CSV table of C-alpha atoms in Angstrom, one decimal:
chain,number,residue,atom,x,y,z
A,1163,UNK,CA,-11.1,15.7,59.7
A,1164,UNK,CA,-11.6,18.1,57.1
A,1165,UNK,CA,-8.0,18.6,56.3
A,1166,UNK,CA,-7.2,14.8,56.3
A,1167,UNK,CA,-10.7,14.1,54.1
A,1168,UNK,CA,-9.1,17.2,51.7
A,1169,UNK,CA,-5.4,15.6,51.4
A,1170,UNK,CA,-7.0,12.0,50.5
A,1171,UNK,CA,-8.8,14.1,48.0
A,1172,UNK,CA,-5.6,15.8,46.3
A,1173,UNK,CA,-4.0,12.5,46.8
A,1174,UNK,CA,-6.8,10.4,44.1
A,1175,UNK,CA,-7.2,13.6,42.4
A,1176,UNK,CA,-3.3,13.7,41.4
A,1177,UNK,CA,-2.9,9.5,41.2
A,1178,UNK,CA,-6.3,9.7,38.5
A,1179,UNK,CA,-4.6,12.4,36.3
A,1180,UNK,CA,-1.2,10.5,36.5
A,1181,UNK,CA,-2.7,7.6,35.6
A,1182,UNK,CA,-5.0,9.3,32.7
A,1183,UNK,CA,-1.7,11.5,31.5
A,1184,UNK,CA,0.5,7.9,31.3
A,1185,UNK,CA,-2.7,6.7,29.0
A,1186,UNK,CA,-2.5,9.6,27.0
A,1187,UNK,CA,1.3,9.4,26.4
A,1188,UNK,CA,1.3,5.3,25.8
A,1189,UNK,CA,3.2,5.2,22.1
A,1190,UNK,CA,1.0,4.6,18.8
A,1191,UNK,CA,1.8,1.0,17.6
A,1192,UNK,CA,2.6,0.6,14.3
A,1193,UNK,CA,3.9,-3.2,14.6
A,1194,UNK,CA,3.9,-5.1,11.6
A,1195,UNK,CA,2.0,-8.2,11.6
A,1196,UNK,CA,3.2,-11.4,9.8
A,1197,UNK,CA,0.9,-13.3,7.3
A,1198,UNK,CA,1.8,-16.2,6.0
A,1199,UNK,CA,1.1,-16.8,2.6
A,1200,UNK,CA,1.0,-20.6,1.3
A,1201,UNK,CA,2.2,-20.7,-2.7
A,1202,UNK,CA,1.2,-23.3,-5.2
A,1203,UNK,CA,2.5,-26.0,-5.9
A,1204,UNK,CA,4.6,-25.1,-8.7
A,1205,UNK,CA,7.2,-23.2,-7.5
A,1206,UNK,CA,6.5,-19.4,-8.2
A,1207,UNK,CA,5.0,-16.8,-6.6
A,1208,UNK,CA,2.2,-15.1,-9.0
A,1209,UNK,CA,0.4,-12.2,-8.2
A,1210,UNK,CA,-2.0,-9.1,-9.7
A,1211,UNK,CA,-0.9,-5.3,-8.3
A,1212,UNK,CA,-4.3,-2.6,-9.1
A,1213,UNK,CA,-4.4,1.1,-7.2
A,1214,UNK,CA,-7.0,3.5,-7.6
A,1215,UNK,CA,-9.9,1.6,-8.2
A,1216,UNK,CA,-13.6,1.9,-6.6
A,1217,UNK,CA,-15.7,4.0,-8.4
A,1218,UNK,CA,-18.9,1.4,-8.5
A,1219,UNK,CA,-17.6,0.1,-11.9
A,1220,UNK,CA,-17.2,3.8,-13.3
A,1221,UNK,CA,-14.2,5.4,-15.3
A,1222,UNK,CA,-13.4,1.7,-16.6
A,1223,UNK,CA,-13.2,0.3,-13.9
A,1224,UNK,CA,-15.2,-2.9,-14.6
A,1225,UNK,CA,-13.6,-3.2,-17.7
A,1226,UNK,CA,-10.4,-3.6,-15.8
A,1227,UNK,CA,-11.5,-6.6,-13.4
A,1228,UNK,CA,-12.8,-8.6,-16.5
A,1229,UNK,CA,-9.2,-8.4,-17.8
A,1230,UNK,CA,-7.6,-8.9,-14.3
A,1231,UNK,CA,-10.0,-11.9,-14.2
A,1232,UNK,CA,-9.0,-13.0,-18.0
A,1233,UNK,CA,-5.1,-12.5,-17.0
A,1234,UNK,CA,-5.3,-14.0,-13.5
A,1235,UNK,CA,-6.9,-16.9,-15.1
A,1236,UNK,CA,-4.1,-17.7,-17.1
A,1237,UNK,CA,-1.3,-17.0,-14.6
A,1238,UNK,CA,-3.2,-19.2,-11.5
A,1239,UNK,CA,-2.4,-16.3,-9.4
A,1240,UNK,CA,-1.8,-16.6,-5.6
A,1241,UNK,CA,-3.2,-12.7,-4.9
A,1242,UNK,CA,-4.2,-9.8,-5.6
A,1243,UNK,CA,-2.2,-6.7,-4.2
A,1244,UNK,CA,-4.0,-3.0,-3.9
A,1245,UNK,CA,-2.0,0.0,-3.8
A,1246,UNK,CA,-5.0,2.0,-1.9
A,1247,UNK,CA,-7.5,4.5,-2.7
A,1248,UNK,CA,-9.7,2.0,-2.3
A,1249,UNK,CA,-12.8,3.6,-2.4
A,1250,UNK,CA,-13.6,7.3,-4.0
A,1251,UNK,CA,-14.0,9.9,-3.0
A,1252,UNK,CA,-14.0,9.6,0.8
A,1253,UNK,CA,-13.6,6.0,1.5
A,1254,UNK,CA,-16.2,3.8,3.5
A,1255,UNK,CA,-18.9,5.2,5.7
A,1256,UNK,CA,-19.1,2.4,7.9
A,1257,UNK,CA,-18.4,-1.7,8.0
A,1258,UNK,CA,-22.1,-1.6,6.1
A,1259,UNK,CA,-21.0,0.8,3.3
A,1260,UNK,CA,-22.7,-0.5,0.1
A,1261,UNK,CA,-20.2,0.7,-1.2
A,1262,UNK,CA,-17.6,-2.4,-0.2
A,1263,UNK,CA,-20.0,-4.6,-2.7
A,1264,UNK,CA,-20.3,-2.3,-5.3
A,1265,UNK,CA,-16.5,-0.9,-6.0
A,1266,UNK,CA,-15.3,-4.4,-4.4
A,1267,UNK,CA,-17.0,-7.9,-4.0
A,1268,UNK,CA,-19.4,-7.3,-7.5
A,1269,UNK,CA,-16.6,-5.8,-9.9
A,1270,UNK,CA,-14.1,-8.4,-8.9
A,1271,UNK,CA,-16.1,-11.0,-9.5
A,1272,UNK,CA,-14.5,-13.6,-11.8
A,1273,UNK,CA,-13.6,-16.9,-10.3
A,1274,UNK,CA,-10.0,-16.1,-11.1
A,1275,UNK,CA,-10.1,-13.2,-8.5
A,1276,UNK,CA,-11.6,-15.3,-5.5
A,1277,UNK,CA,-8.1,-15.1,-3.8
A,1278,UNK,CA,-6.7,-13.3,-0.9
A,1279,UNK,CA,-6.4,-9.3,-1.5
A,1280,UNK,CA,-4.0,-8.0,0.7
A,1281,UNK,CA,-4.5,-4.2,0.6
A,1282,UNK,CA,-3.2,-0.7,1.9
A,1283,UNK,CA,-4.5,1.8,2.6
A,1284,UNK,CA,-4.5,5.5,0.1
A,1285,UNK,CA,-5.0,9.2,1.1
A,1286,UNK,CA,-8.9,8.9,-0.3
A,1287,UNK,CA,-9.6,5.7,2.3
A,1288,UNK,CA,-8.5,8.1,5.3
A,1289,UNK,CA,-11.0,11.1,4.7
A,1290,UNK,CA,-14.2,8.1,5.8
A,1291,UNK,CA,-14.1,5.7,8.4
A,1292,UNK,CA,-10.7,4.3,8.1
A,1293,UNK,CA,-11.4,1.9,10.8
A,1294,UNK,CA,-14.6,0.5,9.1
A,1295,UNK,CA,-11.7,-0.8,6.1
A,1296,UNK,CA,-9.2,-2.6,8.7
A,1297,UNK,CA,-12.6,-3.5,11.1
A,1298,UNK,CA,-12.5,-8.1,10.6
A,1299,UNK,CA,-16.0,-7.5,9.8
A,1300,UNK,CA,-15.4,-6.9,6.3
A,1301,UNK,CA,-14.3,-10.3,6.0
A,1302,UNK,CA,-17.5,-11.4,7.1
A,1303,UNK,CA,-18.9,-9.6,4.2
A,1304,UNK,CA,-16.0,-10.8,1.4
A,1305,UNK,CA,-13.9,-12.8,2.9
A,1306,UNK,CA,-11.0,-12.0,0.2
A,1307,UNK,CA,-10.5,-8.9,2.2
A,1308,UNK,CA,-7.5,-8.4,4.1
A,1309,UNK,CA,-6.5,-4.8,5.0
A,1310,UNK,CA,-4.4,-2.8,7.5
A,1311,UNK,CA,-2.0,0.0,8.0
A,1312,UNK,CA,1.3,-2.1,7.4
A,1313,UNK,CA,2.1,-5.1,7.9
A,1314,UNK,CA,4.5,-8.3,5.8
A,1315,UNK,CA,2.9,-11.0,3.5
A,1316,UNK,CA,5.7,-14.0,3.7
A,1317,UNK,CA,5.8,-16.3,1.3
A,1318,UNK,CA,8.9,-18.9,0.6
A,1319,UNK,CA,10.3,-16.9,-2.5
A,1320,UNK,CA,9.2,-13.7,-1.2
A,1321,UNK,CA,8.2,-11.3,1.6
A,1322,UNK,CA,6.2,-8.1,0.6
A,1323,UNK,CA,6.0,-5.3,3.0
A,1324,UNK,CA,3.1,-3.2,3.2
A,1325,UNK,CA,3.9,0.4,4.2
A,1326,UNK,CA,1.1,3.0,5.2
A,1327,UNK,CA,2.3,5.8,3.7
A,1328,UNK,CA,-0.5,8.0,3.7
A,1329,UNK,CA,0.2,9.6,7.2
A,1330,UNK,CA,4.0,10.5,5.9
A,1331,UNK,CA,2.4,13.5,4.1
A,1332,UNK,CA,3.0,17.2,5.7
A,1333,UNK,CA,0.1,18.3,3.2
A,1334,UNK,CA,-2.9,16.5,5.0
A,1335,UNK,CA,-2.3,17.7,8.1
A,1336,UNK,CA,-0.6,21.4,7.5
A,1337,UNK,CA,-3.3,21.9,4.5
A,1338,UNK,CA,-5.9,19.7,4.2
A,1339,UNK,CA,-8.3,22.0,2.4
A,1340,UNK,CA,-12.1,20.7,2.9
A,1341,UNK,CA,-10.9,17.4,3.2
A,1342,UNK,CA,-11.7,15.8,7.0
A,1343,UNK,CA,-9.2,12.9,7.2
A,1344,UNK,CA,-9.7,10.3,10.1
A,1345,UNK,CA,-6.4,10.0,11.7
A,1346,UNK,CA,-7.2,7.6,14.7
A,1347,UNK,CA,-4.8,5.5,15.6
A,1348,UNK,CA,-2.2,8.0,14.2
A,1349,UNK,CA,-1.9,10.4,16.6
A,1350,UNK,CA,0.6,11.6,17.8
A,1351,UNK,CA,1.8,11.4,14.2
A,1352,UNK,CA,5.5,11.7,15.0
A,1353,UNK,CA,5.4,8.6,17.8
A,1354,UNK,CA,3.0,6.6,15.1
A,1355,UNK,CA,5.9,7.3,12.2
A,1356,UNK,CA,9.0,6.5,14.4
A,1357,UNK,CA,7.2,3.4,15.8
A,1358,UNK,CA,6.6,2.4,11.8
A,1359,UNK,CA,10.1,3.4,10.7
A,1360,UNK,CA,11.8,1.3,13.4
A,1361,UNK,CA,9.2,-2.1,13.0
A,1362,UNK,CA,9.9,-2.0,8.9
A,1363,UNK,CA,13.9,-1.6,9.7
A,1364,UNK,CA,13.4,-4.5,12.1
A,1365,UNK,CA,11.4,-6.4,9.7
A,1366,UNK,CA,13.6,-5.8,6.6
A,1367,UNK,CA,17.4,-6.4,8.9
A,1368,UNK,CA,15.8,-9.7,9.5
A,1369,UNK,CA,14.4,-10.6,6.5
A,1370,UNK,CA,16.3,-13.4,4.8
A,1371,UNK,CA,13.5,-13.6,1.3
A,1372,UNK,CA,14.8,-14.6,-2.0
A,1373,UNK,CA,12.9,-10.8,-3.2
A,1374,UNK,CA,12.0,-8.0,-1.3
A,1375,UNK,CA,8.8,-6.0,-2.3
A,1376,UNK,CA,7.6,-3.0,-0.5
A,1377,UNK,CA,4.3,-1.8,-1.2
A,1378,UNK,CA,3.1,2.0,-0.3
A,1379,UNK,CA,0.0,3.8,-1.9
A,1380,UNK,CA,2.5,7.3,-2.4
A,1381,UNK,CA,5.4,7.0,-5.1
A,1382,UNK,CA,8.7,7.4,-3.9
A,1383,UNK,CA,10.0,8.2,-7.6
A,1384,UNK,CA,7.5,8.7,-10.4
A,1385,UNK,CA,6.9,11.7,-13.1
A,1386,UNK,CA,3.0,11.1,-12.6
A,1387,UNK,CA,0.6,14.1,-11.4
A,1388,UNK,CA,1.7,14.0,-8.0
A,1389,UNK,CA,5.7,13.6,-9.1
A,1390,UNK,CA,7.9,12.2,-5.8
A,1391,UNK,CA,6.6,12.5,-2.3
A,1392,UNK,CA,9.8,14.3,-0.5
A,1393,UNK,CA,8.8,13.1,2.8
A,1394,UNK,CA,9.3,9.2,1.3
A,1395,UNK,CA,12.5,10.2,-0.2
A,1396,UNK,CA,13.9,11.3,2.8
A,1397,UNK,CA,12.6,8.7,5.3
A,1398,UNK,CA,11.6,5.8,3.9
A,1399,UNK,CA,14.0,5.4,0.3
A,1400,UNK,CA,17.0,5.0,2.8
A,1401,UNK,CA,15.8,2.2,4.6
A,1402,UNK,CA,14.9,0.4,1.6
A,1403,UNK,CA,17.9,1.1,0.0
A,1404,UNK,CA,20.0,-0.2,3.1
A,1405,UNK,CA,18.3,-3.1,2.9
A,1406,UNK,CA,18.3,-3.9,-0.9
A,1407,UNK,CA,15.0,-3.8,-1.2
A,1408,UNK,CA,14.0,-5.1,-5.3
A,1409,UNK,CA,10.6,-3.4,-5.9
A,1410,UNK,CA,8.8,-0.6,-4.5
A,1411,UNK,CA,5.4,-0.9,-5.6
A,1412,UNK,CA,2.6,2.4,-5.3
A,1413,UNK,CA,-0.5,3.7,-6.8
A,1414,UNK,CA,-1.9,7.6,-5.9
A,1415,UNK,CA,-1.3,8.3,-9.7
A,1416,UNK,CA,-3.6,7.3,-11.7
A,1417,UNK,CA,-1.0,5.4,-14.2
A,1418,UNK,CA,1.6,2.4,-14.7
A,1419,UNK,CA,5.2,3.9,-14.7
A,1420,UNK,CA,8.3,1.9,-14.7
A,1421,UNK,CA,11.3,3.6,-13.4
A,1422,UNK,CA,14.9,2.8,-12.6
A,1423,UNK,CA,17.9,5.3,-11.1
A,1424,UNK,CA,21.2,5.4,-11.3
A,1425,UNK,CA,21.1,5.5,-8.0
A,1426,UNK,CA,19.4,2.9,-6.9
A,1427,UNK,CA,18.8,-0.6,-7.3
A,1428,UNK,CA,15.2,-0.5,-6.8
A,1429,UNK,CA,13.1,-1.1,-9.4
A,1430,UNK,CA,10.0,1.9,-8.9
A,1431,UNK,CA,6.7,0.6,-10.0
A,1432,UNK,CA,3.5,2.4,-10.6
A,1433,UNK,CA,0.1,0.8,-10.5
A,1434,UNK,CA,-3.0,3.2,-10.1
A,1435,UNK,CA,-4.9,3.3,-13.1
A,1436,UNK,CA,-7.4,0.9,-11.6
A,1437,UNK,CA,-10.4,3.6,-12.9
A,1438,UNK,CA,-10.0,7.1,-13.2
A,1439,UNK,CA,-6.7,7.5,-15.1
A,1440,UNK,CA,-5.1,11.0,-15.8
A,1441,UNK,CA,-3.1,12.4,-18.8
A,1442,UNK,CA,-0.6,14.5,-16.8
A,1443,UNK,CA,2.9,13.7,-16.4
A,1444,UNK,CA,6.1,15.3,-15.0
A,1445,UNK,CA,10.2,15.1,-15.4
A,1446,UNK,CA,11.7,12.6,-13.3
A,1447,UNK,CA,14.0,13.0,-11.1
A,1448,UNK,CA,17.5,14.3,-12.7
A,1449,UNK,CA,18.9,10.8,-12.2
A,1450,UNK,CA,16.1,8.6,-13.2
A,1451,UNK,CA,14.8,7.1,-16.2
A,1452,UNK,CA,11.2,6.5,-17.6
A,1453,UNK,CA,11.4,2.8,-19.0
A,1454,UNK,CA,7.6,3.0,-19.3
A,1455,UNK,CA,4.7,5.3,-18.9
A,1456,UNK,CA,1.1,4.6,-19.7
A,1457,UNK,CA,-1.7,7.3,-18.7
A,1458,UNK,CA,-4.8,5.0,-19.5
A,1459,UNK,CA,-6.9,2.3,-17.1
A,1460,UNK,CA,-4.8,-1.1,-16.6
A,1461,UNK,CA,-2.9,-3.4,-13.8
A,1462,UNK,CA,-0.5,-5.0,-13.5
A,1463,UNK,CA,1.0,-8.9,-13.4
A,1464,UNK,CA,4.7,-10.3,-11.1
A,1465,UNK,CA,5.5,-13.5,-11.6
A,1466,UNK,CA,8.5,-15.0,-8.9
A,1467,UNK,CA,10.8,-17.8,-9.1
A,1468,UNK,CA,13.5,-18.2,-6.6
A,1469,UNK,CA,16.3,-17.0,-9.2
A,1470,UNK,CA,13.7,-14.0,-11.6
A,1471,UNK,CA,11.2,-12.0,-11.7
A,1472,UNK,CA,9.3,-10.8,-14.5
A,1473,UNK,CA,6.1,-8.6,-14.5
A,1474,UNK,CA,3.6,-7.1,-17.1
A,1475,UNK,CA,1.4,-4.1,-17.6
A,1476,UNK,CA,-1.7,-4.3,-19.4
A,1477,UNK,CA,-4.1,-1.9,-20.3
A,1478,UNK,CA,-7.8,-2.0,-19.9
A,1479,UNK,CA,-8.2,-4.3,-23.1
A,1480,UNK,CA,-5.4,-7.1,-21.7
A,1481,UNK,CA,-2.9,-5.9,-24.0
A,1482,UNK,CA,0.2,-6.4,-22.3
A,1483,UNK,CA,1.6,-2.8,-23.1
A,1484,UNK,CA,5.4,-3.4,-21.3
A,1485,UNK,CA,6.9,-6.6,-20.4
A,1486,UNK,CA,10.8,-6.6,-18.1
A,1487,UNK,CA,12.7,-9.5,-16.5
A,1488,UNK,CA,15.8,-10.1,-14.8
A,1489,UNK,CA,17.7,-12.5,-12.6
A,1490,UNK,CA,17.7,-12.1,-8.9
A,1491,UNK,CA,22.0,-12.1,-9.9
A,1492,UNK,CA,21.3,-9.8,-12.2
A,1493,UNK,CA,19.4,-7.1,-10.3
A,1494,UNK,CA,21.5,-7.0,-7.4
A,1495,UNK,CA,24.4,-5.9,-9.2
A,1496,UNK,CA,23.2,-3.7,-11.5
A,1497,UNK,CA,24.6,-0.4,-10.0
């Protein structure tokens, strides 16, 4: 009796940690969800880009939103798109952060701004409660608010991918310093990545938009503080090369940049000087060019039709600092 009581025993013992040990090896989803975006009725797709920005109206900040309100005003914009670094220095505490009112629903206030803010999310978001910034909650509280890891905003001229980048990095997991990053959902990192890689090559090898935008908080090319993130040039600027990707959008410096490479048809565009703005900047990348570099506060403007696209950056006055445009022709041959 005590032999067959003991095998029974081994028997629910071993089926328990089989069944615990296929749990723990289930694959991290990184699926992209589809939101479908609904344009105006005048055929064009316009929308504000702003990384970097929630410091509770500090460093400029709310100088910023009253010109993003002035400028989205006038271009009867359909969004708003954030680059992360959301909120400084370590993110949200919780879904009841006062912070999410006062670097978020007070700043952007104008009337102009009460449209959809699809958002990513930067290295700064991950070191609180990353899940309190993609928790539906939020959008109890504002409901503008639409953020998680990665995921496609389609539109009928458009489709924009949203990239998380953030867990890319070697650095904040080999050498993190002081900095305590919240990496649920992530782990392991190398399943979450692959999972991501292959959805967005799925995604894009379907994709039959007029433009392609991908949008990441880490620069793939830039000559800001942080200069190229290696780990995007190897595994992500493929892909969006393969599949002719137009813009790659990004924030993490604390600038607007416009580059091109010879290399490349993408067009690489920084916008993270949402408050805190730095003066450092780097050589680019032997065979890319700097069309335009500004270390001060500003955002920027993309306007879409289904044959250009033309966007703006302005400074933390409105002064529209560098103005580019080009036919969808045009862009796709330029190499």
């Amino acid at each position: 009796m005590v032999k067959h009581l003991s095998k029974k025993t081994l028997l629910i013992t071993s089926l328990v940690l089989n069944i615990s040990l296929c749990m723990f090896l289930v694959p991290v989803s990184a699926r992209l969800q589809r939101l479908h975006h609904q344009l105006n009725t005048n055929g064009s797709l316009n929308f504000l880009v702003i990384g970097d920005w929630g410091r509770k109206g500090w460093y400029n900040q709310s100088q910023v939103a009253v010109q993003m309100g002035i400028i989205a005003d006038r271009l009867d914009i359909d969004f708003v798109v954030s680059t992360g670094d959301n909120f400084y220095d370590d993110g949200l505490t919780g879904v009841d952060d006062p912070a999410f009112d006062e670097s978020f629903k007070y700043i952007y206030a104008a009337p102009s701004l009460q449209k959809q803010w699809y958002t990513v999310l930067g290295n700064h978001d991950y070191r609180g409660d990353v899940e309190a910034q993609l928790d539906p909650m939020l959008r109890k509280r504002d409901s503008r608010w639409r953020c998680l890891r990665s995921f496609i905003v389609h539109t009928d001229i458009a489709e924009l991918f949203f990239v998380d980048t953030t867990p890319f990095v070697d650095m904040y997991f080999n050498d993190p310093k002081d900095h305590k990053y919240d990496w649920r959902g992530i782990r392991p990192r190398e399943v979450y990545l692959t999972n991501l890689l292959k959805d967005l090559r799925s995604a894009l090898s379907k994709s039959k938009a007029k433009w392609k935008i991908v949008v990441g908080h880490h620069g793939i090319r830039t000559t800001g503080h942080h200069c190229d993130t290696p780990e995007l040039v190897t595994h992500l600027l493929p892909l969006l090369e393969e599949y002719e990707v137009d813009f790659y959008m990004n924030g993490h410096d604390h600038c607007l940049e416009h580059m091109s490479c010879q290399d490349s048809k993408i067009r690489f565009l920084t916008s993270g000087a949402g408050s805190k703005a730095w003066l450092e900047a780097n050589k680019p990348y032997e065979k890319c060019g700097v069309k335009f570099f500004h270390h001060g506060q500003g955002f920027m403007s993309m306007k879409l039709t289904k044959k250009s696209a033309r966007f703006v950056f302005y400074d933390v006055f409105g002064k529209a600092l560098h103005r580019w445009k080009t036919s969808l022709k045009k862009l796709h041959t330029s190499i």
